Tab-separated table of C-alpha atoms (C1' of nucleotides) in Angstrom:
chain	number	residue	atom	x	y	z
P	1	MET	CA	-17.150	-21.441	-46.152
P	2	PRO	CA	-17.381	-23.087	-42.762
P	3	ASN	CA	-14.857	-21.772	-40.172
P	4	GLU	CA	-12.425	-24.546	-39.006
P	5	PRO	CA	-14.490	-26.869	-36.995
P	6	SER	CA	-14.236	-24.738	-33.775
P	7	PRO	CA	-13.709	-27.108	-30.718
P	8	PRO	CA	-16.808	-27.530	-28.890
P	9	ARG	CA	-17.348	-25.088	-26.288
P	10	ARG	CA	-16.601	-26.513	-22.857
P	11	ARG	CA	-18.539	-25.584	-19.768
P	12	GLY	CA	-18.753	-26.057	-15.953
P	13	ALA	CA	-16.126	-27.902	-14.120
P	14	VAL	CA	-14.094	-28.681	-17.153
P	15	ARG	CA	-13.803	-24.962	-17.979
P	16	THR	CA	-12.784	-24.340	-14.354
P	17	GLU	CA	-9.886	-26.987	-14.501
P	18	ALA	CA	-8.701	-25.427	-17.811
P	19	LEU	CA	-8.695	-22.098	-16.341
P	20	LEU	CA	-6.479	-23.126	-13.490
P	21	GLN	CA	-4.132	-24.918	-15.948
P	22	VAL	CA	-3.868	-21.746	-17.870
P	23	THR	CA	-3.073	-19.662	-14.918
P	24	LEU	CA	-0.276	-22.061	-14.070
P	25	ASP	CA	1.002	-22.047	-17.494
P	26	LEU	CA	1.024	-18.382	-17.953
P	27	ALA	CA	2.761	-18.016	-14.328
P	28	ALA	CA	5.446	-20.287	-15.465
P	29	GLU	CA	5.896	-18.396	-18.879
P	30	VAL	CA	5.512	-14.624	-18.009
P	31	GLY	CA	5.749	-14.789	-14.047
P	32	TYR	CA	3.887	-13.208	-11.437
P	33	ALA	CA	3.920	-9.831	-13.483
P	34	GLY	CA	1.747	-11.254	-16.417
P	35	LEU	CA	-0.794	-12.657	-14.192
P	36	SER	CA	-3.837	-10.370	-14.674
P	37	ILE	CA	-7.377	-11.697	-15.068
P	38	GLU	CA	-7.275	-10.254	-18.625
P	39	ALA	CA	-4.336	-12.123	-19.638
P	40	ILE	CA	-5.616	-15.327	-18.381
P	41	ALA	CA	-8.962	-15.010	-20.159
P	42	ARG	CA	-7.140	-13.981	-23.334
P	43	ARG	CA	-4.879	-17.056	-23.018
P	44	ALA	CA	-7.693	-19.264	-22.268
P	45	GLU	CA	-9.617	-17.801	-25.070
P	46	VAL	CA	-12.553	-17.065	-22.687
P	47	GLY	CA	-14.594	-14.213	-21.763
P	48	LYS	CA	-13.761	-12.389	-18.611
P	49	HIS	CA	-17.185	-13.110	-17.323
P	50	THR	CA	-16.114	-16.814	-17.524
P	51	VAL	CA	-13.548	-16.123	-14.959
P	52	TYR	CA	-15.406	-13.585	-12.983
P	53	ARG	CA	-18.349	-16.022	-12.488
P	54	ARG	CA	-15.993	-18.598	-10.852
P	55	TRP	CA	-13.869	-16.468	-8.652
P	56	PRO	CA	-14.592	-13.177	-6.994
P	57	THR	CA	-11.161	-12.144	-6.726
P	58	LYS	CA	-7.755	-12.502	-8.365
P	59	ALA	CA	-6.705	-13.785	-4.793
P	60	ALA	CA	-9.175	-16.668	-5.078
P	61	LEU	CA	-8.496	-17.691	-8.389
P	62	LEU	CA	-4.606	-17.812	-7.575
P	63	LEU	CA	-5.141	-19.730	-4.391
P	64	ASP	CA	-7.138	-22.291	-6.346
P	65	ALA	CA	-4.394	-22.515	-9.046
P	66	LEU	CA	-1.767	-22.903	-6.256
P	67	GLN	CA	-3.722	-25.843	-4.868
P	68	ARG	CA	-4.015	-27.535	-8.276
P	69	ALA	CA	-0.126	-27.284	-8.395
P	70	TRP	CA	0.396	-28.232	-4.918
P	71	ALA	CA	-1.278	-31.564	-4.751
P	72	THR	CA	1.945	-33.581	-5.167
P	73	ASP	CA	3.843	-32.076	-2.415
P	74	LEU	CA	2.483	-33.603	0.749
P	75	ASP	CA	3.461	-37.138	0.725
P	76	HIS	CA	6.442	-37.167	2.895
P	77	ARG	CA	8.327	-40.171	3.772
P	78	ASP	CA	8.805	-41.295	7.399
P	79	THR	CA	12.045	-43.502	7.597
P	80	GLY	CA	12.229	-43.304	11.208
P	81	ASP	CA	15.132	-40.937	11.310
P	82	LEU	CA	13.641	-37.536	12.137
P	83	ARG	CA	16.672	-35.497	11.004
P	84	ALA	CA	17.043	-37.009	7.651
P	85	ASP	CA	13.101	-37.007	7.090
P	86	LEU	CA	13.054	-33.318	7.959
P	87	ARG	CA	15.875	-32.495	5.659
P	88	GLU	CA	14.368	-34.196	2.743
P	89	ARG	CA	11.165	-32.655	3.403
P	90	PHE	CA	12.348	-29.092	3.460
P	91	LEU	CA	14.516	-29.697	0.660
P	92	ARG	CA	11.775	-30.818	-1.561
P	93	SER	CA	9.597	-27.887	-0.377
P	94	SER	CA	12.303	-25.470	-1.057
P	95	SER	CA	12.628	-26.776	-4.677
P	96	ALA	CA	8.940	-26.627	-5.158
P	97	LEU	CA	8.713	-23.002	-4.021
P	98	THR	CA	11.586	-21.874	-6.455
P	99	GLU	CA	10.566	-23.649	-9.620
P	100	PRO	CA	7.545	-22.856	-11.714
P	101	PRO	CA	4.681	-23.244	-11.606
P	102	ILE	CA	4.380	-23.037	-7.730
P	103	GLY	CA	7.090	-20.354	-7.464
P	104	PRO	CA	5.572	-17.533	-9.415
P	105	VAL	CA	1.971	-18.370	-8.122
P	106	TYR	CA	3.122	-18.387	-4.745
P	107	ARG	CA	4.718	-14.852	-5.041
P	108	ALA	CA	1.591	-13.703	-6.666
P	109	VAL	CA	-0.507	-15.038	-3.832
P	110	ILE	CA	1.917	-13.246	-1.135
P	111	ALA	CA	1.696	-9.988	-2.950
P	112	GLU	CA	-2.301	-10.123	-3.011
P	113	ALA	CA	-2.126	-11.254	0.590
P	114	GLN	CA	-0.638	-8.200	1.613
P	115	SER	CA	-3.467	-5.923	0.641
P	116	ASP	CA	-6.347	-8.451	1.398
P	117	PRO	CA	-6.458	-9.808	4.863
P	118	ALA	CA	-8.961	-12.537	3.805
P	119	ALA	CA	-6.706	-13.706	1.150
P	120	ARG	CA	-4.022	-13.613	3.863
P	121	ALA	CA	-6.024	-15.725	6.152
P	122	THR	CA	-6.940	-18.121	3.446
P	123	LEU	CA	-3.427	-18.568	2.156
P	124	HIS	CA	-2.371	-19.567	5.752
P	125	GLU	CA	-5.149	-21.793	6.406
P	126	ARG	CA	-4.915	-23.688	3.183
P	127	PHE	CA	-1.110	-23.986	2.664
P	128	LEU	CA	1.129	-22.469	5.201
P	129	ARG	CA	-0.707	-24.219	8.128
P	130	THR	CA	-0.894	-27.516	6.194
P	131	VAL	CA	2.988	-27.533	5.969
P	132	GLU	CA	3.026	-26.588	9.880
P	133	THR	CA	0.686	-29.257	10.822
P	134	SER	CA	2.461	-31.994	8.695
P	135	THR	CA	5.641	-31.105	10.182
P	136	LEU	CA	4.101	-31.096	13.445
P	137	GLU	CA	2.972	-34.408	13.062
P	138	ARG	CA	6.410	-35.848	12.069
P	139	VAL	CA	8.346	-34.224	15.013
P	140	THR	CA	5.412	-35.543	17.485
P	141	ARG	CA	6.019	-39.055	16.226
P	142	ALA	CA	9.704	-38.450	16.919
P	143	GLN	CA	8.934	-37.326	20.390
P	144	ARG	CA	6.835	-40.228	21.108
P	145	ALA	CA	9.559	-42.319	19.720
P	146	GLY	CA	11.995	-40.655	22.290
P	147	GLU	CA	14.023	-38.865	19.708
P	148	LEU	CA	12.925	-35.388	21.282
P	149	ARG	CA	12.508	-34.201	24.662
P	150	ALA	CA	8.896	-35.250	26.146
P	151	ASP	CA	8.498	-32.192	28.239
P	152	VAL	CA	7.656	-29.685	25.581
P	153	ASP	CA	4.994	-28.647	23.141
P	154	LEU	CA	6.339	-28.791	19.806
P	155	THR	CA	3.598	-26.873	18.002
P	156	PHE	CA	5.594	-23.590	18.258
P	157	ALA	CA	8.643	-25.476	17.214
P	158	ALA	CA	7.000	-26.685	14.018
P	159	GLU	CA	6.158	-23.151	13.217
P	160	VAL	CA	9.630	-21.789	13.830
P	161	LEU	CA	11.057	-24.465	11.466
P	162	CYS	CA	8.699	-23.522	8.497
P	163	GLY	CA	8.830	-19.863	9.204
P	164	ALA	CA	12.615	-19.816	9.051
P	165	LEU	CA	12.502	-21.461	5.676
P	166	TYR	CA	9.625	-19.222	4.218
P	167	TYR	CA	11.447	-16.081	5.620
P	168	ARG	CA	14.535	-16.921	3.916
P	169	HIS	CA	12.934	-17.808	0.505
P	170	LEU	CA	10.528	-15.079	0.370
P	171	LEU	CA	12.198	-12.200	1.941
P	172	THR	CA	16.074	-12.637	1.518
P	173	PRO	CA	18.119	-13.383	-1.624
P	174	ARG	CA	19.698	-16.242	0.301
P	175	PRO	CA	19.080	-19.794	-1.044
P	176	VAL	CA	17.074	-22.272	0.965
P	177	ASP	CA	19.778	-24.947	0.443
P	178	GLU	CA	21.318	-27.729	2.256
P	179	VAL	CA	23.561	-25.513	4.299
P	180	ALA	CA	20.637	-23.575	5.523
P	181	ILE	CA	18.429	-26.489	6.177
P	182	ASP	CA	21.323	-28.087	8.109
P	183	GLY	CA	21.800	-25.035	10.238
P	184	LEU	CA	18.106	-24.967	11.054
P	185	LEU	CA	18.079	-28.571	11.990
P	186	ASP	CA	21.018	-28.136	14.177
P	187	MET	CA	19.358	-25.662	16.050
P	188	PHE	CA	16.157	-27.594	16.289
P	189	MET	CA	17.918	-30.713	17.467
P	190	ALA	CA	19.947	-28.694	19.927
P	191	ALA	CA	16.814	-27.228	21.508
P	192	TYR	CA	14.663	-30.399	21.490
P	193	GLY	CA	16.850	-33.232	20.994
P	194	SER	CA	16.812	-35.761	23.892
P	195	ARG	CA	20.088	-37.603	23.648
P	196	SER	CA	22.312	-37.189	26.361
P	197	ARG	CA	20.753	-33.971	27.391
P	198	THR	CA	20.637	-32.912	30.826
P	199	ARG	CA	17.298	-31.422	30.720
P	200	ARG	CA	16.227	-28.501	32.880
P	201	PRO	CA	12.466	-28.186	32.724
P	202	ASP	CA	12.819	-24.614	34.427
P	203	ALA	CA	14.603	-23.325	31.212
P	204	VAL	CA	11.542	-23.797	29.450
P	205	GLY	CA	8.743	-23.007	31.665
P	206	GLY	CA	9.675	-19.456	32.169
C	1	MET	CA	-8.272	39.375	-7.891
C	2	PRO	CA	-5.290	37.654	-6.714
C	3	ASN	CA	-5.511	34.070	-5.861
C	4	GLU	CA	-4.973	32.983	-2.221
C	5	PRO	CA	-1.299	33.784	-1.650
C	6	SER	CA	-0.394	30.404	-2.819
C	7	PRO	CA	2.447	28.887	-0.477
C	8	PRO	CA	5.826	29.246	-2.008
C	9	ARG	CA	6.654	26.358	-4.317
C	10	ARG	CA	9.318	24.231	-2.583
C	11	ARG	CA	12.113	22.523	-4.237
C	12	GLY	CA	14.900	19.879	-3.965
C	13	ALA	CA	15.453	18.047	-0.946
C	14	VAL	CA	12.570	19.710	0.894
C	15	ARG	CA	10.099	18.463	-1.603
C	16	THR	CA	11.492	14.926	-1.409
C	17	GLU	CA	11.116	14.995	2.418
C	18	ALA	CA	7.440	16.214	1.989
C	19	LEU	CA	6.857	13.611	-0.551
C	20	LEU	CA	8.101	10.795	1.978
C	21	GLN	CA	5.846	12.278	4.607
C	22	VAL	CA	2.987	12.263	2.315
C	23	THR	CA	3.557	8.701	1.524
C	24	LEU	CA	3.572	7.765	5.262
C	25	ASP	CA	0.412	9.929	5.957
C	26	LEU	CA	-1.405	8.205	2.827
C	27	ALA	CA	-0.372	4.858	4.046
C	28	ALA	CA	-1.709	5.427	7.615
C	29	GLU	CA	-5.050	6.492	6.138
C	30	VAL	CA	-5.993	4.514	3.356
C	31	GLY	CA	-3.444	1.412	3.730
C	32	TYR	CA	-1.543	-0.081	1.099
C	33	ALA	CA	-4.184	-0.428	-1.327
C	34	GLY	CA	-4.359	3.487	-1.750
C	35	LEU	CA	-0.732	3.865	-2.256
C	36	SER	CA	-0.334	4.583	-5.708
C	37	ILE	CA	2.172	7.183	-7.352
C	38	GLU	CA	-0.745	9.224	-8.894
C	39	ALA	CA	-2.555	9.467	-5.389
C	40	ILE	CA	0.617	10.266	-3.641
C	41	ALA	CA	1.116	13.228	-5.988
C	42	ARG	CA	-2.388	14.217	-5.985
C	43	ARG	CA	-2.257	14.435	-2.251
C	44	ALA	CA	1.002	16.236	-2.278
C	45	GLU	CA	-0.341	18.622	-4.983
C	46	VAL	CA	2.779	17.792	-7.047
C	47	GLY	CA	3.084	16.765	-10.515
C	48	LYS	CA	3.808	13.182	-11.260
C	49	HIS	CA	7.033	14.237	-12.846
C	50	THR	CA	8.204	15.599	-9.491
C	51	VAL	CA	7.892	11.938	-8.139
C	52	TYR	CA	9.188	10.196	-10.924
C	53	ARG	CA	12.153	12.739	-11.144
C	54	ARG	CA	13.090	11.419	-7.740
C	55	TRP	CA	12.418	7.579	-7.728
C	56	PRO	CA	12.541	5.390	-10.911
C	57	THR	CA	10.018	2.855	-9.118
C	58	LYS	CA	7.067	2.749	-6.759
C	59	ALA	CA	9.250	0.223	-4.785
C	60	ALA	CA	12.171	2.804	-4.316
C	61	LEU	CA	9.799	5.348	-3.262
C	62	LEU	CA	8.329	3.010	-0.610
C	63	LEU	CA	11.677	1.912	0.360
C	64	ASP	CA	12.851	5.270	1.124
C	65	ALA	CA	9.353	6.269	3.022
C	66	LEU	CA	9.932	3.145	4.948
C	67	GLN	CA	13.436	4.106	6.004
C	68	ARG	CA	12.178	7.568	7.065
C	69	ALA	CA	9.585	5.916	9.324
C	70	TRP	CA	12.199	3.575	10.514
C	71	ALA	CA	14.804	5.646	12.094
C	72	THR	CA	13.410	5.480	15.652
C	73	ASP	CA	13.413	1.649	15.848
C	74	LEU	CA	17.082	0.834	16.212
C	75	ASP	CA	18.334	1.969	19.494
C	76	HIS	CA	17.910	-1.228	21.573
C	77	ARG	CA	19.049	-1.226	25.105
C	78	ASP	CA	21.564	-3.836	26.550
C	79	THR	CA	20.829	-4.348	29.980
C	80	GLY	CA	23.009	-7.396	30.391
C	81	ASP	CA	20.179	-9.766	30.534
C	82	LEU	CA	19.978	-11.363	27.047
C	83	ARG	CA	16.461	-12.748	27.314
C	84	ALA	CA	14.843	-9.619	28.403
C	85	ASP	CA	16.747	-7.582	25.954
C	86	LEU	CA	15.463	-9.710	22.971
C	87	ARG	CA	12.062	-9.813	24.462
C	88	GLU	CA	11.847	-6.090	24.548
C	89	ARG	CA	13.460	-5.707	21.314
C	90	PHE	CA	10.917	-8.060	19.495
C	91	LEU	CA	7.890	-6.684	21.164
C	92	ARG	CA	8.766	-3.199	20.100
C	93	SER	CA	9.397	-4.306	16.587
C	94	SER	CA	6.305	-6.099	16.505
C	95	SER	CA	4.395	-2.898	17.593
C	96	ALA	CA	6.183	-0.974	14.979
C	97	LEU	CA	5.414	-3.606	12.156
C	98	THR	CA	1.553	-3.512	13.247
C	99	GLU	CA	0.938	-0.008	13.649
C	100	PRO	CA	0.909	2.810	10.961
C	101	PRO	CA	2.721	4.113	9.314
C	102	ILE	CA	5.300	1.335	9.215
C	103	GLY	CA	2.706	-1.514	8.909
C	104	PRO	CA	1.011	-0.472	5.667
C	105	VAL	CA	4.218	0.782	4.072
C	106	TYR	CA	5.904	-2.371	4.962
C	107	ARG	CA	3.097	-4.515	3.396
C	108	ALA	CA	3.409	-2.396	0.297
C	109	VAL	CA	7.235	-3.160	0.032
C	110	ILE	CA	6.768	-6.812	0.551
C	111	ALA	CA	4.158	-6.712	-2.325
C	112	GLU	CA	6.379	-4.958	-4.652
C	113	ALA	CA	9.237	-7.180	-3.713
C	114	GLN	CA	7.445	-10.386	-4.964
C	115	SER	CA	7.397	-9.003	-8.446
C	116	ASP	CA	10.796	-7.306	-8.452
C	117	PRO	CA	13.847	-9.114	-7.443
C	118	ALA	CA	15.778	-5.978	-7.033
C	119	ALA	CA	13.373	-4.399	-4.676
C	120	ARG	CA	13.502	-7.806	-2.784
C	121	ALA	CA	17.292	-7.468	-2.470
C	122	THR	CA	17.020	-3.924	-1.309
C	123	LEU	CA	14.349	-4.487	1.209
C	124	HIS	CA	16.619	-7.295	2.754
C	125	GLU	CA	19.776	-5.209	2.536
C	126	ARG	CA	18.512	-2.057	3.927
C	127	PHE	CA	15.888	-3.307	6.555
C	128	LEU	CA	15.737	-7.121	7.295
C	129	ARG	CA	19.517	-7.522	7.228
C	130	THR	CA	19.731	-4.699	9.597
C	131	VAL	CA	17.544	-6.308	12.085
C	132	GLU	CA	19.520	-9.580	11.746
C	133	THR	CA	22.798	-7.968	12.163
C	134	SER	CA	21.498	-5.790	15.208
C	135	THR	CA	20.215	-9.030	16.940
C	136	LEU	CA	23.396	-10.933	16.001
C	137	GLU	CA	25.365	-8.141	17.672
C	138	ARG	CA	23.324	-8.542	20.934
C	139	VAL	CA	23.476	-12.304	20.950
C	140	THR	CA	27.283	-12.341	20.251
C	141	ARG	CA	27.767	-10.115	23.227
C	142	ALA	CA	25.880	-12.416	25.236
C	143	GLN	CA	28.148	-15.343	23.987
C	144	ARG	CA	31.236	-13.553	24.967
C	145	ALA	CA	29.688	-12.899	28.309
C	146	GLY	CA	29.269	-16.572	28.811
C	147	GLU	CA	25.424	-16.463	28.567
C	148	LEU	CA	25.549	-18.638	25.360
C	149	ARG	CA	27.555	-21.615	24.330
C	150	ALA	CA	30.809	-20.659	22.868
C	151	ASP	CA	31.095	-23.305	20.169
C	152	VAL	CA	28.745	-22.251	17.650
C	153	ASP	CA	28.277	-19.505	14.970
C	154	LEU	CA	25.163	-17.524	15.829
C	155	THR	CA	24.656	-15.890	12.439
C	156	PHE	CA	22.105	-18.370	11.636
C	157	ALA	CA	20.513	-18.306	14.902
C	158	ALA	CA	19.844	-14.494	14.471
C	159	GLU	CA	18.237	-14.905	11.164
C	160	VAL	CA	16.021	-17.669	12.604
C	161	LEU	CA	14.935	-15.624	15.453
C	162	CYS	CA	13.942	-12.617	13.141
C	163	GLY	CA	12.585	-14.829	10.394
C	164	ALA	CA	10.099	-16.685	12.746
C	165	LEU	CA	8.604	-13.322	13.831
C	166	TYR	CA	8.585	-11.857	10.312
C	167	TYR	CA	6.892	-15.038	9.120
C	168	ARG	CA	4.130	-14.769	11.826
C	169	HIS	CA	3.626	-11.336	11.356
C	170	LEU	CA	3.410	-11.182	7.400
C	171	LEU	CA	2.092	-14.794	6.582
C	172	THR	CA	-0.219	-15.902	9.387
C	173	PRO	CA	-3.234	-14.270	11.130
C	174	ARG	CA	-1.500	-14.873	14.484
C	175	PRO	CA	-0.391	-11.899	16.586
C	176	VAL	CA	3.271	-11.519	17.456
C	177	ASP	CA	2.519	-11.296	21.126
C	178	GLU	CA	4.390	-11.954	24.449
C	179	VAL	CA	3.300	-15.746	24.224
C	180	ALA	CA	4.954	-16.000	20.615
C	181	ILE	CA	7.971	-14.255	21.671
C	182	ASP	CA	8.649	-16.188	24.906
C	183	GLY	CA	8.066	-19.340	22.895
C	184	LEU	CA	10.672	-18.402	20.599
C	185	LEU	CA	13.065	-17.252	23.320
C	186	ASP	CA	12.524	-20.608	24.987
C	187	MET	CA	13.743	-22.432	21.938
C	188	PHE	CA	16.334	-20.225	21.387
C	189	MET	CA	17.874	-20.584	24.865
C	190	ALA	CA	17.173	-24.199	25.087
C	191	ALA	CA	19.536	-24.483	21.807
C	192	TYR	CA	22.148	-22.091	22.688
C	193	GLY	CA	22.024	-21.158	26.322
C	194	SER	CA	25.129	-22.267	28.062
C	195	ARG	CA	24.064	-22.595	31.847
C	196	SER	CA	24.113	-25.952	33.273
C	197	ARG	CA	24.173	-27.721	29.984
C	198	THR	CA	25.968	-30.703	28.985
C	199	ARG	CA	27.383	-29.554	25.810
C	200	ARG	CA	27.952	-32.060	22.804
C	201	PRO	CA	29.926	-30.217	20.088
C	202	ASP	CA	29.302	-33.060	17.872
C	203	ALA	CA	25.478	-32.570	18.052
C	204	VAL	CA	26.110	-29.255	16.124
C	205	GLY	CA	29.102	-29.964	14.014
C	206	GLY	CA	27.268	-32.211	11.785
Z	1	DC	C1'	19.048	44.074	-10.040
Z	2	DC	C1'	18.211	41.260	-13.785
Z	3	DG	C1'	18.751	37.071	-16.529
Z	4	DT	C1'	19.278	32.271	-17.349
Z	5	DG	C1'	18.380	27.428	-16.504
Z	6	DA	C1'	16.575	24.077	-13.622
Z	7	DT	C1'	12.618	22.941	-11.247
Z	8	DC	C1'	7.938	22.939	-10.873
Z	9	DA	C1'	2.256	22.199	-11.697
Z	10	DG	C1'	-1.068	21.270	-14.694
Z	11	DC	C1'	-2.594	18.961	-18.676
Z	12	DA	C1'	-2.666	15.399	-22.079
Z	13	DC	C1'	-1.746	11.125	-24.137
Z	14	DG	C1'	-1.684	6.157	-25.199
Z	15	DT	C1'	-1.675	1.759	-22.889
Z	16	DA	C1'	-3.171	-1.492	-19.467
Z	17	DT	C1'	-6.224	-3.569	-16.052
Z	18	DC	C1'	-10.490	-3.622	-13.528
Z	19	DG	C1'	-15.178	-4.815	-12.880
Z	20	DT	C1'	-19.734	-4.653	-15.237
Z	21	DG	C1'	-23.265	-4.408	-18.817
Z	22	DC	C1'	-25.288	-5.949	-23.172
Z	23	DC	C1'	-25.850	-9.007	-27.319
Z	24	DG	C1'	-26.053	-12.790	-29.905
Z	25	DT	C1'	-24.634	-17.659	-29.851
Z	26	DT	C1'	-23.990	-22.415	-28.235
Z	27	DC	C1'	-24.622	-26.026	-25.354
Z	28	DG	C1'	-27.192	-29.400	-22.404
Z	29	DG	C1'	-31.092	-31.168	-19.538
Z	30	DG	C1'	-35.824	-31.683	-19.484
B	1	DC	C1'	-37.265	-30.089	-29.585
B	2	DC	C1'	-36.880	-25.999	-26.593
B	3	DC	C1'	-35.620	-23.287	-23.091
B	4	DG	C1'	-32.663	-21.545	-19.992
B	5	DA	C1'	-27.888	-21.375	-18.494
B	6	DA	C1'	-23.185	-20.685	-19.882
B	7	DC	C1'	-20.593	-18.915	-23.097
B	8	DG	C1'	-17.512	-15.431	-26.377
B	9	DG	C1'	-16.978	-10.954	-27.780
B	10	DC	C1'	-17.548	-6.061	-27.406
B	11	DA	C1'	-17.807	-1.945	-25.164
B	12	DC	C1'	-17.948	1.040	-21.151
B	13	DG	C1'	-16.213	4.217	-17.293
B	14	DA	C1'	-12.784	4.355	-13.900
B	15	DT	C1'	-8.064	4.157	-12.471
B	16	DA	C1'	-3.035	3.776	-12.624
B	17	DC	C1'	1.039	3.752	-15.483
B	18	DG	C1'	4.955	6.246	-17.604
B	19	DT	C1'	5.879	10.043	-20.761
B	20	DG	C1'	5.414	14.100	-23.285
B	21	DC	C1'	4.624	19.223	-23.669
B	22	DT	C1'	3.490	24.067	-21.914
B	23	DG	C1'	4.141	28.026	-19.215
B	24	DA	C1'	5.015	29.664	-14.554
B	25	DT	C1'	8.155	29.858	-10.679
B	26	DC	C1'	12.210	29.812	-8.113
B	27	DA	C1'	17.629	29.792	-7.278
B	28	DC	C1'	21.787	31.408	-8.364
B	29	DG	C1'	25.301	34.067	-10.613
B	30	DG	C1'	26.497	38.322	-12.677
DNA sequence: CCGTGATCAGCACGTATCGTGCCGTTCGGG
DNA sequence: CCCGAACGGCACGATACGTGCTGATCACGG
């Protein structure tokens, strides 16, 4: 009596993709708590070796899974209205971070990163820095368009914008909602907006 | 043959204090990775019950341990110079967060908080919110002294100041050094400083 | 001075995950 | 067609979790 015709055993890159998807599914269903390598292997009907062969660390696996879910999140529009663009950008990022599958996987990566400096560096390099850079590009365009003061380097400003939102999302019970984003943009525009401002370069230099 | 005169078995609050201290010591020596309840009980030469009787959760224990190490950190001066005061305050907080024992315990709490919403809320309520509030009080005094614009609510600004620093410390490989703090204060003063500014209330109100 | 009850240390248990080793099977390229 | 790489399944020792149980130890009231 032949077993049910077992699906052909997949290999290589296909397996890798499947494992990442299982990780995301599992994260969406049971949350960060259930994200063990054992559970992922069980769920994928796969030997643990098949996982360990591909990722040396749970952090590495989670980072790749996060990237898989991340892809859609970086095509932000440029309508010419800086404030509106940033607002939409931050709102969408907030939704992405809140909902599965990105939400749970993100929290798992944050947790891993606390005990693993290498994972922390990778997390920043591959994701947070990407967000900062994307934001910096947008505000730099605005600066060139005259919407922002021309006498400041906006690199740090971009970090503060992102950091304030990540702080609120990850470390406070407060929601990253329109109110929060508008407040943040108020602060940003008050500091760097160019319209009708009496600029005092010495107020920034030191 | 009598054993070495075993030290009298301590109880109650004294034991509690000792356990918190062991947690901090262990965190300083082996870092977050070694902070299991088993390891703490072993190190304290204590049965695991003695730990579980006091704290229902590892998160609860870590939060209390953090508070024990935290105490010294909240007496910030008010010299009348807002910018200098904030600078010193943030520099000291940065040092505290970087060095043992607060550093490792803090990271442990952050990690726990990612899988436990209750721990996350408590973390914010007992520590992060305290920092925000302390900062808010200082900038509000400055506002009343005329150093800052009178037409804005600084609550959110205080959160952004703290959030930017915590973001950098916890989620990036960048150091929270003088350069970062000065950059942040530049932004803050540019947004809310009152000196020689042509204020435009409508730029903030919406 | 003695007794009683709470607290304690030590040990054990069952469950879970980790990372690794081994075995026999299955797949795919040469 | 055949060989080696990839695979699923199982087992292992180690560690941590949270919870029992036992008998010793301490604090307090009588």
